[in-house]
Amino acid sequence: MVHKRLGDSEAVMPDAMGSSDGVQSGMSVDDDTEFNRAAKMWADGKLDKAEVINTINEGQKKLAMAMIAVTSDLSLRIVERTCAAKNARGCLAISWRTSLSANTAEIVQEQLAGISAGKVLYTNNGEYMVPEKDLVWQIDFLFDAFKVSVNRELSECPRHLR
């Protein structure tokens, strides 16, 4: 069986051998309604970049953050705290990790994090203005800054979901 970590939950997909050890495939959902909704959309194959953009444009911030967490394989906690801190570089890095366009990263900064226009990191001809290695570093920084590690989160996860 293959486990793939997604946000604050875990996707369980059967391996090629078709093992049947009683574990269902799909998302194991947590106690956050919006995250559960995003996880179900992902499990049903209905969560894509266009859906994330539409959700942001509709003003559904919590759901949009949950969708970003699921599609970026980051914890919802990291996405929420980065937006709450109005961290422009963090929002840029999370958008990049979610495979959102640089133009959409501007929307994430403005609409999800509420970063003022003067502090938004704008695109450079439609491209991310920060080099990829710096975006990777920023993701690592967010993990450290919010004291989130895969090992710690797995140890906090109920035993039946590990």
Short mmCIF file of N, CA, C and O in Angstrom, two decimals, residues 66-152:
data_model
loop_
_atom_site.label_atom_id
_atom_site.label_comp_id
_atom_site.label_asym_id
_atom_site.label_seq_id
_atom_site.Cartn_x
_atom_site.Cartn_y
_atom_site.Cartn_z
N ALA A 66 -7.71 25.55 2.10
CA ALA A 66 -7.75 24.09 2.21
C ALA A 66 -7.40 23.44 0.87
O ALA A 66 -6.66 22.45 0.82
N MET A 67 -7.91 24.00 -0.22
CA MET A 67 -7.59 23.47 -1.55
C MET A 67 -6.10 23.60 -1.83
O MET A 67 -5.48 22.69 -2.38
N ILE A 68 -5.53 24.74 -1.46
CA ILE A 68 -4.09 24.95 -1.66
C ILE A 68 -3.30 23.95 -0.82
O ILE A 68 -2.32 23.37 -1.29
N ALA A 69 -3.74 23.72 0.41
CA ALA A 69 -3.06 22.74 1.26
C ALA A 69 -3.08 21.35 0.63
O ALA A 69 -2.05 20.66 0.57
N VAL A 70 -4.24 20.94 0.15
CA VAL A 70 -4.37 19.61 -0.46
C VAL A 70 -3.52 19.49 -1.72
O VAL A 70 -2.78 18.53 -1.89
N THR A 71 -3.59 20.48 -2.60
CA THR A 71 -2.88 20.38 -3.88
C THR A 71 -1.38 20.62 -3.76
O THR A 71 -0.62 20.18 -4.61
N SER A 72 -0.95 21.30 -2.69
CA SER A 72 0.48 21.57 -2.52
C SER A 72 1.16 20.55 -1.63
O SER A 72 2.38 20.57 -1.49
N ASP A 73 0.38 19.68 -0.99
CA ASP A 73 0.91 18.70 -0.04
C ASP A 73 1.56 19.40 1.16
O ASP A 73 2.56 18.96 1.69
N LEU A 74 0.97 20.54 1.54
CA LEU A 74 1.39 21.24 2.75
C LEU A 74 0.28 21.11 3.78
O LEU A 74 -0.87 20.87 3.42
N SER A 75 0.61 21.30 5.03
CA SER A 75 -0.45 21.24 6.04
C SER A 75 -1.30 22.50 5.93
O SER A 75 -0.82 23.58 5.56
N LEU A 76 -2.56 22.35 6.24
CA LEU A 76 -3.47 23.49 6.26
C LEU A 76 -2.97 24.53 7.25
O LEU A 76 -3.08 25.73 7.01
N ARG A 77 -2.39 24.08 8.32
CA ARG A 77 -1.83 24.97 9.34
C ARG A 77 -0.79 25.91 8.73
O ARG A 77 -0.77 27.10 9.02
N ILE A 78 0.08 25.40 7.88
CA ILE A 78 1.11 26.24 7.25
C ILE A 78 0.47 27.28 6.34
O ILE A 78 0.83 28.45 6.37
N VAL A 79 -0.49 26.86 5.54
CA VAL A 79 -1.15 27.79 4.61
C VAL A 79 -1.88 28.88 5.39
O VAL A 79 -1.73 30.07 5.10
N GLU A 80 -2.64 28.49 6.41
CA GLU A 80 -3.38 29.47 7.19
C GLU A 80 -2.45 30.44 7.91
O GLU A 80 -2.69 31.65 7.90
N ARG A 81 -1.41 29.93 8.53
CA ARG A 81 -0.50 30.80 9.29
C ARG A 81 0.30 31.72 8.37
O ARG A 81 0.58 32.86 8.72
N THR A 82 0.66 31.23 7.20
CA THR A 82 1.38 32.07 6.24
C THR A 82 0.51 33.22 5.79
O THR A 82 0.95 34.37 5.73
N CYS A 83 -0.75 32.93 5.48
CA CYS A 83 -1.68 33.99 5.07
C CYS A 83 -1.96 34.95 6.23
O CYS A 83 -1.98 36.17 6.04
N ALA A 84 -2.16 34.41 7.43
CA ALA A 84 -2.44 35.26 8.60
C ALA A 84 -1.27 36.19 8.91
O ALA A 84 -1.47 37.32 9.35
N ALA A 85 -0.04 35.71 8.64
CA ALA A 85 1.15 36.53 8.89
C ALA A 85 1.39 37.54 7.78
O ALA A 85 2.32 38.34 7.88
N LYS A 86 0.58 37.49 6.73
CA LYS A 86 0.74 38.38 5.57
C LYS A 86 2.16 38.29 5.01
O LYS A 86 2.80 39.29 4.69
N ASN A 87 2.63 37.06 4.90
CA ASN A 87 3.97 36.77 4.42
C ASN A 87 3.95 36.65 2.89
O ASN A 87 3.55 35.62 2.35
N ALA A 88 4.35 37.72 2.21
CA ALA A 88 4.28 37.75 0.74
C ALA A 88 5.15 36.66 0.12
O ALA A 88 4.71 35.96 -0.80
N ARG A 89 6.38 36.51 0.59
CA ARG A 89 7.26 35.46 0.04
C ARG A 89 6.70 34.08 0.32
O ARG A 89 6.78 33.19 -0.51
N GLY A 90 6.13 33.91 1.51
CA GLY A 90 5.52 32.63 1.85
C GLY A 90 4.35 32.31 0.94
O GLY A 90 4.21 31.19 0.45
N CYS A 91 3.49 33.31 0.71
CA CYS A 91 2.35 33.10 -0.20
C CYS A 91 2.82 32.79 -1.62
O CYS A 91 2.24 31.95 -2.31
N LEU A 92 3.88 33.46 -2.03
CA LEU A 92 4.45 33.21 -3.35
C LEU A 92 4.94 31.77 -3.45
O LEU A 92 4.66 31.06 -4.42
N ALA A 93 5.66 31.32 -2.41
CA ALA A 93 6.21 29.96 -2.40
C ALA A 93 5.10 28.91 -2.37
O ALA A 93 5.17 27.90 -3.09
N ILE A 94 4.07 29.15 -1.58
CA ILE A 94 2.95 28.20 -1.51
C ILE A 94 2.23 28.15 -2.85
O ILE A 94 1.87 27.06 -3.33
N SER A 95 2.03 29.29 -3.48
CA SER A 95 1.39 29.33 -4.80
C SER A 95 2.22 28.56 -5.82
O SER A 95 1.68 27.79 -6.63
N TRP A 96 3.52 28.76 -5.78
CA TRP A 96 4.42 28.06 -6.70
C TRP A 96 4.34 26.56 -6.47
O TRP A 96 4.23 25.79 -7.41
N ARG A 97 4.36 26.15 -5.21
CA ARG A 97 4.30 24.72 -4.88
C ARG A 97 2.96 24.11 -5.31
O ARG A 97 2.88 22.92 -5.61
N THR A 98 1.91 24.93 -5.35
CA THR A 98 0.59 24.47 -5.79
C THR A 98 0.48 24.46 -7.31
O THR A 98 -0.52 24.03 -7.85
N SER A 99 1.53 24.94 -8.00
CA SER A 99 1.56 25.05 -9.46
C SER A 99 0.59 26.10 -9.98
O SER A 99 0.09 25.99 -11.10
N LEU A 100 0.31 27.09 -9.15
CA LEU A 100 -0.50 28.21 -9.61
C LEU A 100 0.39 29.16 -10.41
O LEU A 100 1.59 29.23 -10.16
N SER A 101 -0.18 29.88 -11.33
CA SER A 101 0.59 30.82 -12.13
C SER A 101 1.07 31.96 -11.23
O SER A 101 0.52 32.21 -10.16
N ALA A 102 2.08 32.68 -11.71
CA ALA A 102 2.59 33.83 -10.96
C ALA A 102 1.50 34.89 -10.82
O ALA A 102 1.41 35.57 -9.80
N ASN A 103 0.67 35.04 -11.84
CA ASN A 103 -0.44 36.00 -11.77
C ASN A 103 -1.43 35.60 -10.67
O ASN A 103 -1.94 36.45 -9.94
N THR A 104 -1.70 34.31 -10.54
CA THR A 104 -2.59 33.83 -9.49
C THR A 104 -1.95 34.01 -8.12
O THR A 104 -2.63 34.28 -7.13
N ALA A 105 -0.62 33.89 -8.06
CA ALA A 105 0.09 34.12 -6.80
C ALA A 105 -0.15 35.55 -6.29
O ALA A 105 -0.22 35.78 -5.08
N GLU A 106 -0.30 36.49 -7.20
CA GLU A 106 -0.63 37.86 -6.80
C GLU A 106 -2.00 37.90 -6.13
O GLU A 106 -2.19 38.57 -5.11
N ILE A 107 -2.95 37.17 -6.70
CA ILE A 107 -4.31 37.11 -6.14
C ILE A 107 -4.29 36.46 -4.76
O ILE A 107 -4.97 36.91 -3.84
N VAL A 108 -3.49 35.40 -4.61
CA VAL A 108 -3.36 34.73 -3.31
C VAL A 108 -2.84 35.73 -2.27
O VAL A 108 -3.38 35.83 -1.17
N GLN A 109 -1.82 36.49 -2.65
CA GLN A 109 -1.26 37.48 -1.72
C GLN A 109 -2.30 38.54 -1.34
O GLN A 109 -2.45 38.87 -0.17
N GLU A 110 -3.00 39.05 -2.35
CA GLU A 110 -3.95 40.14 -2.11
C GLU A 110 -5.23 39.67 -1.43
O GLU A 110 -5.66 40.26 -0.44
N GLN A 111 -5.84 38.60 -1.96
CA GLN A 111 -7.18 38.22 -1.50
C GLN A 111 -7.16 37.24 -0.33
O GLN A 111 -8.02 37.33 0.54
N LEU A 112 -6.23 36.30 -0.31
CA LEU A 112 -6.21 35.34 0.80
C LEU A 112 -5.45 35.89 2.00
O LEU A 112 -5.87 35.70 3.13
N ALA A 113 -4.33 36.54 1.75
CA ALA A 113 -3.50 37.03 2.85
C ALA A 113 -3.80 38.49 3.19
O ALA A 113 -3.38 38.96 4.25
N GLY A 114 -4.48 39.20 2.32
CA GLY A 114 -4.79 40.60 2.59
C GLY A 114 -3.56 41.50 2.61
O GLY A 114 -3.50 42.49 3.33
N ILE A 115 -2.58 41.15 1.78
CA ILE A 115 -1.36 41.95 1.70
C ILE A 115 -1.64 43.19 0.87
O ILE A 115 -2.25 43.10 -0.20
N SER A 116 -1.21 44.34 1.37
CA SER A 116 -1.48 45.59 0.66
C SER A 116 -0.73 45.63 -0.67
O SER A 116 0.33 45.02 -0.82
N ALA A 117 -1.27 46.37 -1.62
CA ALA A 117 -0.72 46.42 -2.97
C ALA A 117 0.76 46.80 -2.98
O ALA A 117 1.53 46.29 -3.79
N GLY A 118 1.18 47.66 -2.08
CA GLY A 118 2.57 48.09 -2.03
C GLY A 118 3.54 47.01 -1.57
O GLY A 118 4.75 47.12 -1.78
N LYS A 119 3.01 45.95 -0.95
CA LYS A 119 3.88 44.88 -0.43
C LYS A 119 3.76 43.57 -1.20
O LYS A 119 4.47 42.62 -0.91
N VAL A 120 2.83 43.51 -2.17
CA VAL A 120 2.65 42.30 -2.98
C VAL A 120 3.88 42.12 -3.87
O VAL A 120 4.40 43.08 -4.43
N LEU A 121 4.33 40.88 -3.99
CA LEU A 121 5.42 40.55 -4.91
C LEU A 121 4.80 40.25 -6.27
O LEU A 121 4.23 39.18 -6.48
N TYR A 122 4.88 41.22 -7.16
CA TYR A 122 4.24 41.12 -8.47
C TYR A 122 5.08 40.28 -9.43
O TYR A 122 6.27 40.05 -9.20
N THR A 123 4.45 39.87 -10.52
CA THR A 123 5.12 39.04 -11.51
C THR A 123 6.13 39.84 -12.31
O THR A 123 6.08 41.07 -12.35
N ASN A 124 6.99 39.13 -12.95
CA ASN A 124 7.95 39.70 -13.88
C ASN A 124 7.59 39.15 -15.25
O ASN A 124 7.98 38.04 -15.60
N ASN A 125 6.76 39.88 -15.99
CA ASN A 125 6.26 39.42 -17.29
C ASN A 125 5.57 38.06 -17.18
O ASN A 125 5.78 37.17 -18.00
N GLY A 126 4.74 37.91 -16.15
CA GLY A 126 3.99 36.68 -15.97
C GLY A 126 4.77 35.54 -15.34
O GLY A 126 4.25 34.44 -15.20
N GLU A 127 5.99 35.78 -14.94
CA GLU A 127 6.84 34.76 -14.32
C GLU A 127 7.06 35.11 -12.85
O GLU A 127 7.01 36.27 -12.46
N TYR A 128 7.32 34.08 -12.06
CA TYR A 128 7.67 34.32 -10.66
C TYR A 128 8.94 35.14 -10.61
O TYR A 128 9.91 34.83 -11.29
N MET A 129 8.94 36.19 -9.80
CA MET A 129 10.10 37.06 -9.73
C MET A 129 11.17 36.54 -8.77
O MET A 129 12.26 37.08 -8.72
N VAL A 130 10.86 35.50 -8.02
CA VAL A 130 11.80 34.91 -7.08
C VAL A 130 12.32 33.61 -7.70
O VAL A 130 11.53 32.80 -8.18
N PRO A 131 13.62 33.39 -7.67
CA PRO A 131 14.18 32.15 -8.24
C PRO A 131 13.65 30.90 -7.53
O PRO A 131 13.34 30.95 -6.33
N GLU A 132 13.56 29.80 -8.26
CA GLU A 132 13.02 28.56 -7.71
C GLU A 132 13.74 28.12 -6.44
O GLU A 132 13.11 27.68 -5.49
N LYS A 133 15.06 28.25 -6.41
CA LYS A 133 15.81 27.81 -5.22
C LYS A 133 15.38 28.61 -4.00
O LYS A 133 15.34 28.08 -2.88
N ASP A 134 15.03 29.88 -4.18
CA ASP A 134 14.55 30.70 -3.07
C ASP A 134 13.14 30.30 -2.64
O ASP A 134 12.79 30.39 -1.45
N LEU A 135 12.33 29.87 -3.59
CA LEU A 135 10.98 29.40 -3.26
C LEU A 135 11.05 28.10 -2.46
O LEU A 135 10.31 27.92 -1.49
N VAL A 136 11.97 27.22 -2.86
CA VAL A 136 12.17 25.97 -2.11
C VAL A 136 12.64 26.31 -0.70
O VAL A 136 12.15 25.74 0.29
N TRP A 137 13.59 27.23 -0.58
CA TRP A 137 14.08 27.64 0.73
C TRP A 137 12.94 28.19 1.57
O TRP A 137 12.83 27.90 2.77
N GLN A 138 12.05 28.98 0.95
CA GLN A 138 10.93 29.58 1.67
C GLN A 138 9.99 28.51 2.21
O GLN A 138 9.50 28.62 3.34
N ILE A 139 9.73 27.47 1.43
CA ILE A 139 8.88 26.37 1.91
C ILE A 139 9.53 25.72 3.13
O ILE A 139 8.86 25.47 4.14
N ASP A 140 10.83 25.46 3.05
CA ASP A 140 11.55 24.89 4.21
C ASP A 140 11.45 25.82 5.41
O ASP A 140 11.26 25.38 6.55
N PHE A 141 11.59 27.11 5.16
CA PHE A 141 11.49 28.11 6.23
C PHE A 141 10.12 28.05 6.89
O PHE A 141 10.01 28.12 8.12
N LEU A 142 9.06 27.94 6.09
CA LEU A 142 7.71 27.88 6.65
C LEU A 142 7.54 26.66 7.54
O LEU A 142 6.92 26.75 8.61
N PHE A 143 8.08 25.52 7.12
CA PHE A 143 8.02 24.32 7.96
C PHE A 143 8.69 24.60 9.30
O PHE A 143 8.16 24.28 10.36
N ASP A 144 9.89 25.21 9.25
CA ASP A 144 10.63 25.51 10.49
C ASP A 144 9.93 26.58 11.31
O ASP A 144 9.82 26.47 12.53
N ALA A 145 9.48 27.63 10.67
CA ALA A 145 8.88 28.77 11.37
C ALA A 145 7.62 28.37 12.13
O ALA A 145 7.35 28.88 13.22
N PHE A 146 6.87 27.46 11.56
CA PHE A 146 5.63 27.05 12.20
C PHE A 146 5.78 25.73 12.93
O PHE A 146 4.80 25.09 13.30
N LYS A 147 7.03 25.32 13.12
CA LYS A 147 7.36 24.11 13.89
C LYS A 147 6.56 22.90 13.41
O LYS A 147 5.99 22.16 14.19
N VAL A 148 6.52 22.74 12.11
CA VAL A 148 5.79 21.63 11.51
C VAL A 148 6.79 20.70 10.86
O VAL A 148 7.62 21.14 10.08
N SER A 149 6.72 19.47 11.21
CA SER A 149 7.55 18.49 10.54
C SER A 149 6.70 17.26 10.26
O SER A 149 5.75 16.99 10.98
N VAL A 150 7.06 16.55 9.23
CA VAL A 150 6.30 15.35 8.88
C VAL A 150 6.31 14.37 10.04
O VAL A 150 5.29 13.81 10.41
N ASN A 151 7.47 14.18 10.68
CA ASN A 151 7.56 13.23 11.79
C ASN A 151 6.65 13.64 12.94
O ASN A 151 5.96 12.82 13.52
N ARG A 152 6.65 14.92 13.28
CA ARG A 152 5.81 15.39 14.38
C ARG A 152 4.34 15.24 14.04
O ARG A 152 3.55 14.78 14.85
#
